[in-house]
Amino acid sequence: VGDALEAGEHLLAEAGAGTGKSLAYLIPALSSGRRVVVATATKALQEQLLTKDVPIAAAAIGRPVKVAVLKGRQNYLCRKSLHMLAMPLFRTAQDASEYERLQDWIETTETGDRAELSFEPSVSLWAELAVGADRCAGRRCPLLATCFSEQARARAQDAELVIANHALYFADLALRAKTGDGAGVLPEHEAVIFDEAHRLEEAAV
């Protein structure tokens, strides 16, 4: 992995479960001096990387590591949606009940990431609360300065290692191809590592 990063070459590697694949790419990636994106197929692996593997790799190289997890906007709470939300908008009594359960989290969360939740809200409720492409005002939003999605992107701009998923990586490629001005969902980076790459074709399609 280190040789491939140094030479700017492609590498395809395969190893069985429990052999330390993540450390085998994290340590050389963090030692390379480059900004690297690690794209996974599952949220479970993203969480494992962030909470377990990256701290081990940081200890191995002997320094703190700037790492950020970046997800699609629909994973983040939307402050504008919260301001517009009123009880009559709830489609079901279950949604109203779940909204009550979310109140403490809504008032205290620093990331707005629904992965922090102890339960999965209904699809209809989260659609009312999340950042939605159909109603996101983008840079024109009056709450842009406190937008959870934009804050996550800002953290990624400052990170040396960005953890994302396959779908977001291809969304980034599609946006860059469409705009042609280098603007993307992910920050500029010099290398990408696709973990769980057996799922890559499915995401690309």
PDB file of C-alpha atoms in Angstrom:
ATOM      1  CA  VAL A   1       0.000   0.000   0.000  1.00  0.00           C
ATOM      2  CA  GLY A   2       2.808   2.380   0.885  1.00  0.00           C
ATOM      3  CA  ASP A   3       4.587   1.702  -2.414  1.00  0.00           C
ATOM      4  CA  ALA A   4       1.379   2.271  -4.395  1.00  0.00           C
ATOM      5  CA  LEU A   5       0.734   5.585  -2.640  1.00  0.00           C
ATOM      6  CA  GLU A   6       4.316   6.708  -3.168  1.00  0.00           C
ATOM      7  CA  ALA A   7       4.321   5.806  -6.861  1.00  0.00           C
ATOM      8  CA  GLY A   8       0.748   6.956  -7.564  1.00  0.00           C
ATOM      9  CA  GLU A   9      -0.167   3.512  -8.847  1.00  0.00           C
ATOM     10  CA  HIS A  10      -3.284   1.387  -8.563  1.00  0.00           C
ATOM     11  CA  LEU A  11      -3.284  -1.550  -6.165  1.00  0.00           C
ATOM     12  CA  LEU A  12      -5.807  -4.366  -5.861  1.00  0.00           C
ATOM     13  CA  ALA A  13      -5.384  -6.382  -2.663  1.00  0.00           C
ATOM     14  CA  GLU A  14      -7.415  -9.156  -1.098  1.00  0.00           C
ATOM     15  CA  ALA A  15      -7.196 -10.726   2.355  1.00  0.00           C
ATOM     16  CA  GLY A  16      -9.451 -12.720   4.625  1.00  0.00           C
ATOM     17  CA  ALA A  17     -11.464 -11.436   7.566  1.00  0.00           C
ATOM     18  CA  GLY A  18      -9.505 -10.590  10.711  1.00  0.00           C
ATOM     19  CA  THR A  19      -6.116 -10.209   9.025  1.00  0.00           C
ATOM     20  CA  GLY A  20      -5.781  -6.486   9.727  1.00  0.00           C
ATOM     21  CA  LYS A  21      -6.632  -5.046   6.308  1.00  0.00           C
ATOM     22  CA  SER A  22      -7.709  -1.678   7.661  1.00  0.00           C
ATOM     23  CA  LEU A  23      -4.452  -1.128   9.555  1.00  0.00           C
ATOM     24  CA  ALA A  24      -2.529  -2.304   6.481  1.00  0.00           C
ATOM     25  CA  TYR A  25      -3.900   0.662   4.527  1.00  0.00           C
ATOM     26  CA  LEU A  26      -4.475   3.201   7.310  1.00  0.00           C
ATOM     27  CA  ILE A  27      -0.895   3.307   8.576  1.00  0.00           C
ATOM     28  CA  PRO A  28       0.725   3.921   5.151  1.00  0.00           C
ATOM     29  CA  ALA A  29      -2.084   6.322   4.194  1.00  0.00           C
ATOM     30  CA  LEU A  30      -1.542   8.407   7.333  1.00  0.00           C
ATOM     31  CA  SER A  31       2.227   8.261   6.867  1.00  0.00           C
ATOM     32  CA  SER A  32       2.066   9.372   3.228  1.00  0.00           C
ATOM     33  CA  GLY A  33       1.559  13.096   3.842  1.00  0.00           C
ATOM     34  CA  ARG A  34      -1.377  13.024   1.412  1.00  0.00           C
ATOM     35  CA  ARG A  35      -5.070  13.619   1.974  1.00  0.00           C
ATOM     36  CA  VAL A  36      -6.668  10.212   1.506  1.00  0.00           C
ATOM     37  CA  VAL A  37     -10.336   9.246   1.205  1.00  0.00           C
ATOM     38  CA  VAL A  38     -11.364   5.835   2.515  1.00  0.00           C
ATOM     39  CA  ALA A  39     -14.681   4.760   0.985  1.00  0.00           C
ATOM     40  CA  THR A  40     -16.622   1.841   2.461  1.00  0.00           C
ATOM     41  CA  ALA A  41     -19.829   0.008   1.582  1.00  0.00           C
ATOM     42  CA  THR A  42     -21.300  -0.084   5.082  1.00  0.00           C
ATOM     43  CA  LYS A  43     -21.891   2.295   7.974  1.00  0.00           C
ATOM     44  CA  ALA A  44     -20.673  -0.396  10.360  1.00  0.00           C
ATOM     45  CA  LEU A  45     -17.188  -0.316   8.842  1.00  0.00           C
ATOM     46  CA  GLN A  46     -17.179   3.496   8.886  1.00  0.00           C
ATOM     47  CA  GLU A  47     -17.920   3.391  12.614  1.00  0.00           C
ATOM     48  CA  GLN A  48     -15.236   0.747  13.199  1.00  0.00           C
ATOM     49  CA  LEU A  49     -12.658   2.819  11.335  1.00  0.00           C
ATOM     50  CA  LEU A  50     -13.485   5.987  13.252  1.00  0.00           C
ATOM     51  CA  THR A  51     -13.736   4.577  16.749  1.00  0.00           C
ATOM     52  CA  LYS A  52     -11.291   1.658  16.695  1.00  0.00           C
ATOM     53  CA  ASP A  53      -8.922   1.372  13.734  1.00  0.00           C
ATOM     54  CA  VAL A  54      -7.907   5.010  13.188  1.00  0.00           C
ATOM     55  CA  PRO A  55      -6.993   5.497  16.893  1.00  0.00           C
ATOM     56  CA  ILE A  56      -4.846   2.329  16.725  1.00  0.00           C
ATOM     57  CA  ALA A  57      -3.159   3.561  13.537  1.00  0.00           C
ATOM     58  CA  ALA A  58      -2.588   6.995  15.102  1.00  0.00           C
ATOM     59  CA  ALA A  59      -0.938   5.350  18.103  1.00  0.00           C
ATOM     60  CA  ALA A  60       1.234   3.256  15.789  1.00  0.00           C
ATOM     61  CA  ILE A  61       2.566   6.310  13.926  1.00  0.00           C
ATOM     62  CA  GLY A  62       2.882   8.263  17.158  1.00  0.00           C
ATOM     63  CA  ARG A  63       0.857  11.385  16.452  1.00  0.00           C
ATOM     64  CA  PRO A  64      -2.712  12.732  16.499  1.00  0.00           C
ATOM     65  CA  VAL A  65      -4.703  12.260  13.302  1.00  0.00           C
ATOM     66  CA  LYS A  66      -7.230  14.641  11.769  1.00  0.00           C
ATOM     67  CA  VAL A  67     -10.058  12.428  10.547  1.00  0.00           C
ATOM     68  CA  ALA A  68     -13.596  13.247   9.406  1.00  0.00           C
ATOM     69  CA  VAL A  69     -16.598  11.170   8.393  1.00  0.00           C
ATOM     70  CA  LEU A  70     -18.627  12.582   5.534  1.00  0.00           C
ATOM     71  CA  LYS A  71     -22.048  11.252   4.574  1.00  0.00           C
ATOM     72  CA  GLY A  72     -24.801  12.202   2.162  1.00  0.00           C
ATOM     73  CA  ARG A  73     -26.803  15.264   3.208  1.00  0.00           C
ATOM     74  CA  GLN A  74     -29.883  13.180   3.965  1.00  0.00           C
ATOM     75  CA  ASN A  75     -28.054  11.746   6.998  1.00  0.00           C
ATOM     76  CA  TYR A  76     -27.990  15.134   8.756  1.00  0.00           C
ATOM     77  CA  LEU A  77     -30.613  17.019  10.709  1.00  0.00           C
ATOM     78  CA  CYS A  78     -31.758  20.198   8.925  1.00  0.00           C
ATOM     79  CA  ARG A  79     -32.089  23.296  11.118  1.00  0.00           C
ATOM     80  CA  LYS A  80     -34.344  24.995   8.579  1.00  0.00           C
ATOM     81  CA  SER A  81     -36.708  22.007   8.569  1.00  0.00           C
ATOM     82  CA  LEU A  82     -36.852  22.141  12.365  1.00  0.00           C
ATOM     83  CA  HIS A  83     -37.879  25.795  12.246  1.00  0.00           C
ATOM     84  CA  MET A  84     -40.656  24.980   9.789  1.00  0.00           C
ATOM     85  CA  LEU A  85     -41.881  21.868  11.594  1.00  0.00           C
ATOM     86  CA  ALA A  86     -45.221  21.948  13.392  1.00  0.00           C
ATOM     87  CA  MET A  87     -47.302  19.193  14.962  1.00  0.00           C
ATOM     88  CA  PRO A  88     -49.951  19.151  12.183  1.00  0.00           C
ATOM     89  CA  LEU A  89     -47.240  18.136   9.708  1.00  0.00           C
ATOM     90  CA  PHE A  90     -46.795  14.735  11.336  1.00  0.00           C
ATOM     91  CA  ARG A  91     -48.325  12.052   9.159  1.00  0.00           C
ATOM     92  CA  THR A  92     -48.941   9.558  11.959  1.00  0.00           C
ATOM     93  CA  ALA A  93     -49.218   9.390  15.741  1.00  0.00           C
ATOM     94  CA  GLN A  94     -46.056   7.250  15.661  1.00  0.00           C
ATOM     95  CA  ASP A  95     -44.152  10.105  13.984  1.00  0.00           C
ATOM     96  CA  ALA A  96     -45.344  12.526  16.652  1.00  0.00           C
ATOM     97  CA  SER A  97     -44.285  10.121  19.392  1.00  0.00           C
ATOM     98  CA  GLU A  98     -40.872   9.537  17.822  1.00  0.00           C
ATOM     99  CA  TYR A  99     -40.370  13.283  17.446  1.00  0.00           C
ATOM    100  CA  GLU A 100     -40.867  13.633  21.197  1.00  0.00           C
ATOM    101  CA  ARG A 101     -38.220  10.952  21.758  1.00  0.00           C
ATOM    102  CA  LEU A 102     -35.824  12.933  19.557  1.00  0.00           C
ATOM    103  CA  GLN A 103     -36.164  16.220  21.442  1.00  0.00           C
ATOM    104  CA  ASP A 104     -33.205  15.769  23.792  1.00  0.00           C
ATOM    105  CA  TRP A 105     -30.961  14.723  20.904  1.00  0.00           C
ATOM    106  CA  ILE A 106     -32.124  17.604  18.711  1.00  0.00           C
ATOM    107  CA  GLU A 107     -31.308  20.092  21.459  1.00  0.00           C
ATOM    108  CA  THR A 108     -27.878  18.651  22.328  1.00  0.00           C
ATOM    109  CA  THR A 109     -26.372  17.098  19.174  1.00  0.00           C
ATOM    110  CA  GLU A 110     -23.193  18.702  17.858  1.00  0.00           C
ATOM    111  CA  THR A 111     -23.124  16.816  14.548  1.00  0.00           C
ATOM    112  CA  GLY A 112     -26.788  16.325  13.602  1.00  0.00           C
ATOM    113  CA  ASP A 113     -25.792  12.873  12.330  1.00  0.00           C
ATOM    114  CA  ARG A 114     -28.614  10.370  12.695  1.00  0.00           C
ATOM    115  CA  ALA A 115     -26.021   7.634  13.362  1.00  0.00           C
ATOM    116  CA  GLU A 116     -25.927   9.026  16.916  1.00  0.00           C
ATOM    117  CA  LEU A 117     -29.546   7.973  17.504  1.00  0.00           C
ATOM    118  CA  SER A 118     -30.384   4.982  19.674  1.00  0.00           C
ATOM    119  CA  PHE A 119     -33.310   4.093  17.382  1.00  0.00           C
ATOM    120  CA  GLU A 120     -34.103   4.497  13.700  1.00  0.00           C
ATOM    121  CA  PRO A 121     -36.836   7.116  13.079  1.00  0.00           C
ATOM    122  CA  SER A 122     -39.557   6.300  10.576  1.00  0.00           C
ATOM    123  CA  VAL A 123     -38.843   7.176   6.958  1.00  0.00           C
ATOM    124  CA  SER A 124     -41.659   9.742   6.912  1.00  0.00           C
ATOM    125  CA  LEU A 125     -40.451  11.517  10.068  1.00  0.00           C
ATOM    126  CA  TRP A 126     -36.791  11.649   9.022  1.00  0.00           C
ATOM    127  CA  ALA A 127     -37.852  13.016   5.624  1.00  0.00           C
ATOM    128  CA  GLU A 128     -39.345  15.983   7.495  1.00  0.00           C
ATOM    129  CA  LEU A 129     -36.238  16.509   9.641  1.00  0.00           C
ATOM    130  CA  ALA A 130     -33.334  15.806   7.289  1.00  0.00           C
ATOM    131  CA  VAL A 131     -31.510  17.922   4.752  1.00  0.00           C
ATOM    132  CA  GLY A 132     -33.365  17.228   1.512  1.00  0.00           C
ATOM    133  CA  ALA A 133     -32.056  17.968  -1.965  1.00  0.00           C
ATOM    134  CA  ASP A 134     -35.543  19.056  -3.041  1.00  0.00           C
ATOM    135  CA  ARG A 135     -35.822  21.810  -0.442  1.00  0.00           C
ATOM    136  CA  CYS A 136     -32.225  22.629   0.524  1.00  0.00           C
ATOM    137  CA  ALA A 137     -31.501  26.299  -0.196  1.00  0.00           C
ATOM    138  CA  GLY A 138     -27.759  25.659  -0.222  1.00  0.00           C
ATOM    139  CA  ARG A 139     -25.660  28.804   0.069  1.00  0.00           C
ATOM    140  CA  ARG A 140     -28.829  30.925   0.214  1.00  0.00           C
ATOM    141  CA  CYS A 141     -30.057  29.287   3.423  1.00  0.00           C
ATOM    142  CA  PRO A 142     -30.304  31.789   6.306  1.00  0.00           C
ATOM    143  CA  LEU A 143     -29.081  29.029   8.668  1.00  0.00           C
ATOM    144  CA  LEU A 144     -26.066  28.082   6.556  1.00  0.00           C
ATOM    145  CA  ALA A 145     -23.575  29.060   9.274  1.00  0.00           C
ATOM    146  CA  THR A 146     -24.986  26.416  11.622  1.00  0.00           C
ATOM    147  CA  CYS A 147     -25.893  23.761   9.021  1.00  0.00           C
ATOM    148  CA  PHE A 148     -24.802  20.305  10.214  1.00  0.00           C
ATOM    149  CA  SER A 149     -24.141  19.087   6.662  1.00  0.00           C
ATOM    150  CA  GLU A 150     -21.972  22.104   5.838  1.00  0.00           C
ATOM    151  CA  GLN A 151     -20.113  21.761   9.145  1.00  0.00           C
ATOM    152  CA  ALA A 152     -19.316  18.140   8.277  1.00  0.00           C
ATOM    153  CA  ARG A 153     -17.958  19.255   4.900  1.00  0.00           C
ATOM    154  CA  ALA A 154     -15.839  21.919   6.611  1.00  0.00           C
ATOM    155  CA  ARG A 155     -14.365  19.298   8.957  1.00  0.00           C
ATOM    156  CA  ALA A 156     -13.560  17.141   5.940  1.00  0.00           C
ATOM    157  CA  GLN A 157     -11.733  20.055   4.294  1.00  0.00           C
ATOM    158  CA  ASP A 158      -9.475  20.220   7.338  1.00  0.00           C
ATOM    159  CA  ALA A 159      -8.909  16.450   7.662  1.00  0.00           C
ATOM    160  CA  GLU A 160      -6.024  14.359   6.397  1.00  0.00           C
ATOM    161  CA  LEU A 161      -8.203  11.252   6.290  1.00  0.00           C
ATOM    162  CA  VAL A 162     -11.818  11.417   5.115  1.00  0.00           C
ATOM    163  CA  ILE A 163     -14.124   8.439   5.626  1.00  0.00           C
ATOM    164  CA  ALA A 164     -17.032   8.244   3.180  1.00  0.00           C
ATOM    165  CA  ASN A 165     -19.076   5.560   1.459  1.00  0.00           C
ATOM    166  CA  HIS A 166     -18.982   4.230  -2.081  1.00  0.00           C
ATOM    167  CA  ALA A 167     -22.198   5.974  -3.099  1.00  0.00           C
ATOM    168  CA  LEU A 168     -20.962   9.378  -1.954  1.00  0.00           C
ATOM    169  CA  TYR A 169     -17.672   8.872  -3.773  1.00  0.00           C
ATOM    170  CA  PHE A 170     -19.434   8.227  -7.070  1.00  0.00           C
ATOM    171  CA  ALA A 171     -21.801  11.136  -6.431  1.00  0.00           C
ATOM    172  CA  ASP A 172     -18.678  13.289  -6.058  1.00  0.00           C
ATOM    173  CA  LEU A 173     -17.282  11.996  -9.375  1.00  0.00           C
ATOM    174  CA  ALA A 174     -20.609  12.627 -11.118  1.00  0.00           C
ATOM    175  CA  LEU A 175     -20.818  16.185  -9.796  1.00  0.00           C
ATOM    176  CA  ARG A 176     -17.254  16.969 -10.843  1.00  0.00           C
ATOM    177  CA  ALA A 177     -17.937  15.592 -14.335  1.00  0.00           C
ATOM    178  CA  LYS A 178     -21.151  17.604 -14.592  1.00  0.00           C
ATOM    179  CA  THR A 179     -19.825  20.964 -13.410  1.00  0.00           C
ATOM    180  CA  GLY A 180     -16.350  20.685 -14.893  1.00  0.00           C
ATOM    181  CA  ASP A 181     -14.999  23.234 -12.412  1.00  0.00           C
ATOM    182  CA  GLY A 182     -13.592  20.829  -9.838  1.00  0.00           C
ATOM    183  CA  ALA A 183     -16.459  21.401  -7.394  1.00  0.00           C
ATOM    184  CA  GLY A 184     -17.451  18.217  -5.617  1.00  0.00           C
ATOM    185  CA  VAL A 185     -19.044  16.759  -2.537  1.00  0.00           C
ATOM    186  CA  LEU A 186     -15.706  15.563  -1.144  1.00  0.00           C
ATOM    187  CA  PRO A 187     -12.661  17.748  -0.540  1.00  0.00           C
ATOM    188  CA  GLU A 188      -9.747  17.593  -2.961  1.00  0.00           C
ATOM    189  CA  HIS A 189      -7.692  14.474  -2.279  1.00  0.00           C
ATOM    190  CA  GLU A 190      -4.677  12.695  -3.690  1.00  0.00           C
ATOM    191  CA  ALA A 191      -5.654   9.073  -3.158  1.00  0.00           C
ATOM    192  CA  VAL A 192      -8.699   6.925  -2.501  1.00  0.00           C
ATOM    193  CA  ILE A 193      -8.900   3.534  -0.824  1.00  0.00           C
ATOM    194  CA  PHE A 194     -12.024   1.472  -1.504  1.00  0.00           C
ATOM    195  CA  ASP A 195     -12.606  -0.956   1.338  1.00  0.00           C
ATOM    196  CA  GLU A 196     -15.289  -3.641   0.847  1.00  0.00           C
ATOM    197  CA  ALA A 197     -14.485  -3.247  -2.847  1.00  0.00           C
ATOM    198  CA  HIS A 198     -16.519  -6.318  -3.808  1.00  0.00           C
ATOM    199  CA  ARG A 199     -19.518  -3.972  -3.425  1.00  0.00           C
ATOM    200  CA  LEU A 200     -18.027  -1.248  -5.609  1.00  0.00           C
ATOM    201  CA  GLU A 201     -19.642  -2.181  -8.928  1.00  0.00           C
ATOM    202  CA  GLU A 202     -23.082  -2.198  -7.318  1.00  0.00           C
ATOM    203  CA  ALA A 203     -22.561   1.355  -6.030  1.00  0.00           C
ATOM    204  CA  ALA A 204     -21.126   2.604  -9.322  1.00  0.00           C
ATOM    205  CA  VAL A 205     -24.106   1.298 -11.279  1.00  0.00           C
TER     206      VAL A 205
END
